[in-house]
Short mmCIF file of C-alpha atoms in Angstrom, two decimals:
data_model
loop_
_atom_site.label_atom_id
_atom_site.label_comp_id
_atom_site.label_asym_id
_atom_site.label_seq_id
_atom_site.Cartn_x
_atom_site.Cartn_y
_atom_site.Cartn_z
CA UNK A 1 86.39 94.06 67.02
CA UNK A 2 82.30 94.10 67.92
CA UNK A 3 81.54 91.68 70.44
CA UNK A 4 78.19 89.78 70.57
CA UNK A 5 77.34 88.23 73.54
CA UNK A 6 75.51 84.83 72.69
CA UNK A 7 73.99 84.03 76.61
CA UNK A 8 73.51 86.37 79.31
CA UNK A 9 70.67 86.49 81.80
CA UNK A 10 68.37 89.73 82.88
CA UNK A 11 65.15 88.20 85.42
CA UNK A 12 64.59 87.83 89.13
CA UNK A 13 66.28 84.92 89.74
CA UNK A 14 66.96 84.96 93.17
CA UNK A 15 70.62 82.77 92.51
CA UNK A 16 71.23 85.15 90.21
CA UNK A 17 70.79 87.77 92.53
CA UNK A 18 73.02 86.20 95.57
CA UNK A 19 76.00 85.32 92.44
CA UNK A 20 76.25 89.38 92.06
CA UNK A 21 76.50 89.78 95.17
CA UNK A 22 78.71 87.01 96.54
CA UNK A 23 80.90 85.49 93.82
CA UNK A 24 81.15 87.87 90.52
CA UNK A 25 80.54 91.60 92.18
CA UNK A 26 78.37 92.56 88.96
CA UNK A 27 76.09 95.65 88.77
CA UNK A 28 72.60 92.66 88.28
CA UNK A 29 70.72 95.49 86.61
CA UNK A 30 70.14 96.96 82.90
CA UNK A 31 72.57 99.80 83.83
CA UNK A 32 74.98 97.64 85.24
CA UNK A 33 75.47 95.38 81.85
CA UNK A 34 75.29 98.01 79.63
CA UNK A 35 78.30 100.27 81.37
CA UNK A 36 80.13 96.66 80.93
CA UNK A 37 79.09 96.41 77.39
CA UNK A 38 80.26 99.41 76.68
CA UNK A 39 83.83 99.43 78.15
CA UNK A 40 84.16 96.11 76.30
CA UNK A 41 83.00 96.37 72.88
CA UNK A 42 80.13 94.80 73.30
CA UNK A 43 77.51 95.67 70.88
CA UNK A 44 74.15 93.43 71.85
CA UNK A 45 73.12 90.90 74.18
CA UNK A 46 71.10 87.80 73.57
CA UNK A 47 69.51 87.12 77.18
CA UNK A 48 67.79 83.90 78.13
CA UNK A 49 64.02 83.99 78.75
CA UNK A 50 63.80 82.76 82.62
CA UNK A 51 61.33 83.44 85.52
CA UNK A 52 60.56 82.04 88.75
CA UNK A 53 57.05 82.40 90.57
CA UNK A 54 58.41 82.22 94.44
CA UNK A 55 61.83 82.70 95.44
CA UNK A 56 64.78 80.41 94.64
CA UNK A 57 62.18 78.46 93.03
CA UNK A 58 63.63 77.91 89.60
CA UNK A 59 63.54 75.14 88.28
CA UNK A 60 60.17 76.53 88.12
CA UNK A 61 57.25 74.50 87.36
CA UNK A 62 54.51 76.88 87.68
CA UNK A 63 56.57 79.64 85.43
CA UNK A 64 54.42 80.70 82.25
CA UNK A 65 55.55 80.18 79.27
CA UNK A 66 57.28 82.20 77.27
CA UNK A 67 59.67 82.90 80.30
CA UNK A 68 60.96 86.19 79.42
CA UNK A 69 63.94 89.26 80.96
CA UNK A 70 61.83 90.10 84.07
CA UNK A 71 64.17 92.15 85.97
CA UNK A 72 62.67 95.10 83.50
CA UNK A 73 59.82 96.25 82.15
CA UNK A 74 61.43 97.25 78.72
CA UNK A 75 64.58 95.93 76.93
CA UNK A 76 67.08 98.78 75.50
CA UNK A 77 68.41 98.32 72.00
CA UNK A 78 71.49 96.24 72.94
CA UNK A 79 69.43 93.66 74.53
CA UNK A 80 67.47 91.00 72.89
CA UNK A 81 65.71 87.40 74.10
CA UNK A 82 65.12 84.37 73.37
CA UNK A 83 61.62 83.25 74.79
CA UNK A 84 62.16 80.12 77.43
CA UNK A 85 60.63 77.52 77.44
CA UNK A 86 58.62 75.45 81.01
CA UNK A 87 57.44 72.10 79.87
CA UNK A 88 54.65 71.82 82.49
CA UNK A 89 53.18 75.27 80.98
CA UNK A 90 53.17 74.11 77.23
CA UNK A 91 49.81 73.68 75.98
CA UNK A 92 47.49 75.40 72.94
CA UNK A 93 47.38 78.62 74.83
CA UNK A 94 51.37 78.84 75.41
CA UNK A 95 52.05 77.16 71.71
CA UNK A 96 50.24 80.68 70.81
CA UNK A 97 51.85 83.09 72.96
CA UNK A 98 55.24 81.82 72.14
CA UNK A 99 53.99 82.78 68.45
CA UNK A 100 52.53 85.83 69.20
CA UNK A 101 55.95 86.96 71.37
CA UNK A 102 58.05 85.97 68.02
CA UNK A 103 56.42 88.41 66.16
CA UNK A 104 58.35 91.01 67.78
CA UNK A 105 61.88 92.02 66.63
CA UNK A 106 63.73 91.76 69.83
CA UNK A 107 62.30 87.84 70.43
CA UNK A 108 65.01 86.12 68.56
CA UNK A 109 64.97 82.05 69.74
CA UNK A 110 63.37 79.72 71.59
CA UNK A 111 65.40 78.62 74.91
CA UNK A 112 64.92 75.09 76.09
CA UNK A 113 66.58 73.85 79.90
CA UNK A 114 67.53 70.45 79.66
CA UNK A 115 68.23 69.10 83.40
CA UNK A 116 66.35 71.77 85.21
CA UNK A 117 63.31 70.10 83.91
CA UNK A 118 62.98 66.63 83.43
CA UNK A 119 62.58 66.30 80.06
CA UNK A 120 65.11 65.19 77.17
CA UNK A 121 65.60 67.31 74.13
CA UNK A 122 64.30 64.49 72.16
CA UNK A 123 61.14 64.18 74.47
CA UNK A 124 57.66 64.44 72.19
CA UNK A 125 56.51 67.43 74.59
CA UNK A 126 58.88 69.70 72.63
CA UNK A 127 58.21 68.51 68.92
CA UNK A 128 55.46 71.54 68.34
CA UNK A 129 58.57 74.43 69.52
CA UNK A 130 60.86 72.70 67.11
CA UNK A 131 58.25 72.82 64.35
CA UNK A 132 57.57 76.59 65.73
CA UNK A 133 61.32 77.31 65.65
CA UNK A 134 61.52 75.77 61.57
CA UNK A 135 58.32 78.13 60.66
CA UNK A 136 60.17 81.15 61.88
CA UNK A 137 63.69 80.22 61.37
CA UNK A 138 64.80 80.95 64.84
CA UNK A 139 67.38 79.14 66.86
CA UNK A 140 66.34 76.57 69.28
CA UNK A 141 69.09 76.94 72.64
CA UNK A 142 69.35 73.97 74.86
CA UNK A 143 71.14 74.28 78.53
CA UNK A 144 73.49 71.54 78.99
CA UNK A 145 75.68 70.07 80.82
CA UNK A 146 76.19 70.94 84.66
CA UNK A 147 73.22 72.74 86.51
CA UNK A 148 73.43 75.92 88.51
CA UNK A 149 70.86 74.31 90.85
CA UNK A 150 70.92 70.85 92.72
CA UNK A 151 67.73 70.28 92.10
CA UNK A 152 68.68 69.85 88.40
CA UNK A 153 68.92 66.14 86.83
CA UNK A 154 72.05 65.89 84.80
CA UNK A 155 70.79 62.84 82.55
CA UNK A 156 68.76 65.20 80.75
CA UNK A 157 71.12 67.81 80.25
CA UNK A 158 73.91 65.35 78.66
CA UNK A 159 75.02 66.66 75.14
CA UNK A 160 74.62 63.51 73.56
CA UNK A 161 71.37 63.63 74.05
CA UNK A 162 71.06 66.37 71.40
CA UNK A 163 72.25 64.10 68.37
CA UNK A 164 68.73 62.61 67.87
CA UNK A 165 66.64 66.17 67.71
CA UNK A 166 69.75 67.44 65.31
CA UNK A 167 69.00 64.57 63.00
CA UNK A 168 65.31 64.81 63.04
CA UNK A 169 65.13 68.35 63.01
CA UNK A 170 67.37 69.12 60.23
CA UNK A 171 65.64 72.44 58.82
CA UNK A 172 66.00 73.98 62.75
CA UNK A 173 69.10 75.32 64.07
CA UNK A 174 70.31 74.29 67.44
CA UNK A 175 72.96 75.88 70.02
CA UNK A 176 74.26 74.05 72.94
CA UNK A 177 74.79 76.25 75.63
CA UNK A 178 77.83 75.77 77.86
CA UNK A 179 78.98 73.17 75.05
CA UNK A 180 77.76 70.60 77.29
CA UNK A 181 80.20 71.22 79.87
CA UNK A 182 82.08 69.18 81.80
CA UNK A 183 80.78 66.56 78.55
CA UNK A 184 82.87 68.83 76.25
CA UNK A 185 84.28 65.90 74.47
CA UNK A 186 80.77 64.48 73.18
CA UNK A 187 79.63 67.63 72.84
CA UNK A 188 82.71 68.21 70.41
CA UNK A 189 81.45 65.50 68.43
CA UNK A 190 77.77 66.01 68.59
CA UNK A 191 78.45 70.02 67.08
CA UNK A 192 81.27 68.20 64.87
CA UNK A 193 78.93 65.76 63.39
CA UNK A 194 75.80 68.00 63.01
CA UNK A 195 75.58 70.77 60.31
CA UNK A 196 72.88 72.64 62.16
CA UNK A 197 74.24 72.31 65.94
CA UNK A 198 76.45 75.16 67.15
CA UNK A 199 77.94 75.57 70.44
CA UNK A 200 78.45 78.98 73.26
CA UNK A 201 81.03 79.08 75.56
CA UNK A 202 79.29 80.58 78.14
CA UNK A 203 79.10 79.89 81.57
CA UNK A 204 82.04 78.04 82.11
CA UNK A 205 83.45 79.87 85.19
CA UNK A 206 81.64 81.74 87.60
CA UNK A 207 83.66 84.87 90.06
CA UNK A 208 84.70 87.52 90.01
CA UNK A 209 88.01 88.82 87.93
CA UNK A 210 90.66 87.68 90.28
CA UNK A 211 88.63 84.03 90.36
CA UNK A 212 88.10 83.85 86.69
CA UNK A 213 92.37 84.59 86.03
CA UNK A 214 92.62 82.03 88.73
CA UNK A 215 90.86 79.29 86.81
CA UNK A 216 92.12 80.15 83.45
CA UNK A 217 95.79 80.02 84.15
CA UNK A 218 94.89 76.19 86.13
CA UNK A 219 96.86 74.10 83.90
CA UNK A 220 94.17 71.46 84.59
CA UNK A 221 91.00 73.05 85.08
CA UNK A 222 90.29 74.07 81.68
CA UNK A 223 92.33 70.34 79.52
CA UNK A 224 88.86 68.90 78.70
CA UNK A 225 87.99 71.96 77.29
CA UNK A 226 90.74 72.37 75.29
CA UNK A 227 90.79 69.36 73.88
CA UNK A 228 87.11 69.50 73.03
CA UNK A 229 87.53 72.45 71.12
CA UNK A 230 90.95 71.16 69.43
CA UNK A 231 89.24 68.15 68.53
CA UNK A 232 85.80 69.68 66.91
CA UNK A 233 88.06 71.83 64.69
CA UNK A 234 84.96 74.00 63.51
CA UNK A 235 86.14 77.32 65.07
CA UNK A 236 83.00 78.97 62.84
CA UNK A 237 80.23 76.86 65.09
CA UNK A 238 81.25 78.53 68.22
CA UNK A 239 79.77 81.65 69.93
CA UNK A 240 80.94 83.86 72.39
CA UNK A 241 78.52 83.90 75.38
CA UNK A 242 79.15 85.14 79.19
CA UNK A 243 76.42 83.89 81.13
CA UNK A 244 76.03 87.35 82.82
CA UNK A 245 75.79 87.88 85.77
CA UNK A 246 77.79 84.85 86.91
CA UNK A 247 81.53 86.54 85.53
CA UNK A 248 82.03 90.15 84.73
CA UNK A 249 82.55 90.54 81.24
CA UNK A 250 85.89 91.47 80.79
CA UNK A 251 87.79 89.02 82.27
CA UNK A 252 85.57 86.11 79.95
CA UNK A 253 86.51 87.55 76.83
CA UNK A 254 89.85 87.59 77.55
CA UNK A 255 89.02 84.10 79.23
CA UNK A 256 87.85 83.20 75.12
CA UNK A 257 90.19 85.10 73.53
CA UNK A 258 93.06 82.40 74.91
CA UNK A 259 90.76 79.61 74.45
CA UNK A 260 90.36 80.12 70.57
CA UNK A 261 93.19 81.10 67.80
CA UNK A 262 93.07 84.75 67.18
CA UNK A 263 92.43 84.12 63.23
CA UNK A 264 88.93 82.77 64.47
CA UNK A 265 88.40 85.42 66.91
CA UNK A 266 85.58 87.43 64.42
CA UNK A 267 83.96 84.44 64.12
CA UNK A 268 83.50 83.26 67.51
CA UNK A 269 82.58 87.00 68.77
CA UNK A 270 80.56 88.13 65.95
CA UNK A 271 80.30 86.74 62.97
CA UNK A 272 78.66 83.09 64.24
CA UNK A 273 75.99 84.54 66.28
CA UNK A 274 74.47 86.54 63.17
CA UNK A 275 74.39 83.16 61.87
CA UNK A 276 72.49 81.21 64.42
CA UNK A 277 70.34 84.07 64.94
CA UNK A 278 69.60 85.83 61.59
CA UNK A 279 66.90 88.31 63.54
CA UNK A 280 69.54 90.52 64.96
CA UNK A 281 71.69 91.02 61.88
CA UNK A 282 69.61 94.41 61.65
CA UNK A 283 70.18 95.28 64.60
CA UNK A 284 74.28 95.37 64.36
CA UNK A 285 74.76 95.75 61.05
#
């Protein structure tokens, strides 16, 4: 089975950094994701534009945007981006460079993060990316749910909060990254509800292997989630995603493989994401 993996990261983020090093034991570098890729089945990478303009300053206001994969100065084949988004840096100038950058074939969405700046996804700052998003039929991704930083605010990063730009927005696709976790349950309905809102299931553990088999054999730790997912019942409007570098990849796809019936297994590693994101079907298929 090809793999696609819907969220994974690839900038100088200093957390990032100290995760590799201290928690999941991950190669952080282009050679160390690909030699993971490649034991796995794992034929591209969607990476989330994200930069940070002093150290272990991200939430970043001052970051330009597009926020792009910084930790390189040019992307191999398997990778591709979605451009990410500051709110503080979004004027006429960055409205064009965000156009400009989705010219190119490896740009594939637009990444918004909801509670690491303090904006809602409905907020009126954001209306000319969704209208950029519609023009170019791109995916719009939205962080949500819990924040790997305490300087995040969680209000803004509630699922439910995603309802109102799915209505409104109705010609723009939408993923929810983390599917809202630990608000899996509204986030269940909000995807259930919403034609164009999908959902990864990234980022829901971070460690290494030994911690990741720890927390998926908890016969509490992962109930919410199960029950979210029961209870949406759209197996086709997930998306395999790792969060990379936070677990290795091996141990979250097995991780998803328990978490969804193996009859839905093509959709939720491959099939979905060429879906959402109809730029990389050319580059997989």
């Amino acid at each position: 089975m090809k793999i696609i993996d819907a969220h994974m990261h690839l900038s100088h983020i200093e957390e990032f950094k100290r995760t590799a090093a201290e928690k999941s034991f991950v190669d952080y570098s282009v050679a160390g994701i690909l030699q993971e890729y490649a034991e796995n089945g794992v034929v591209l990478g969607i990476g989330m534009g994200l930069t940070e303009t002093q150290q272990d300053g991200f939430p970043d206001a001052e970051a330009v945007t597009p926020m792009g994969l910084d930790l390189t100065d040019e992307l191999p084949p398997q990778l591709v981006y979605c451009l990410g988004i500051n709110p503080f840096k979004l004027d006429e100038a960055a409205m064009a460079r965000l156009e400009e950058d989705l010219q190119k074939p490896n740009a594939v969405g637009l990444k918004i993060y909801l509670g690491y700046y303090p904006f809602y996804a409905y907020d009126s700052v954001y209306d000319p990316v969704y209208k950029l998003a519609a023009k170019y039929q791109v995916p719009v991704v939205f962080h949500t749910g819990d924040t790997y930083s305490e300087r995040g605010l969680l209000k803004y990063s509630h699922p439910l909060t995603l309802d109102e730009v799915a209505v409104k927005h109705r010609d723009v696709t939408f993923m929810m990254a983390h599917f809202g976790d630990p608000w899996v349950l509204d986030g269940a309905e909000v995807v259930y509800k919403n034609r164009n809102m999908f959902a990864d299931l990234s980022g829901l553990m971070v460690g290494d292997a030994a911690n990741c088999q720890r927390l998926k054999d908890s016969p509490l730790f992962f109930a919410h989630l199960r029950h979210a997912i029961t209870y949406c019942d759209h197996y086709d409007k997930f998306l395999f995603g790792t969060d990379w570098p936070l677990a290795p990849v091996k141990p979250y796809i097995e991780f998803v493989k328990e978490l969804i019936p193996v009859e839905h297994h093509e959709d939720v590693f491959y099939k979905t994401a060429l879906k959402v994101f109809p730029k990389i079907k050319p580059l997989v298929e």
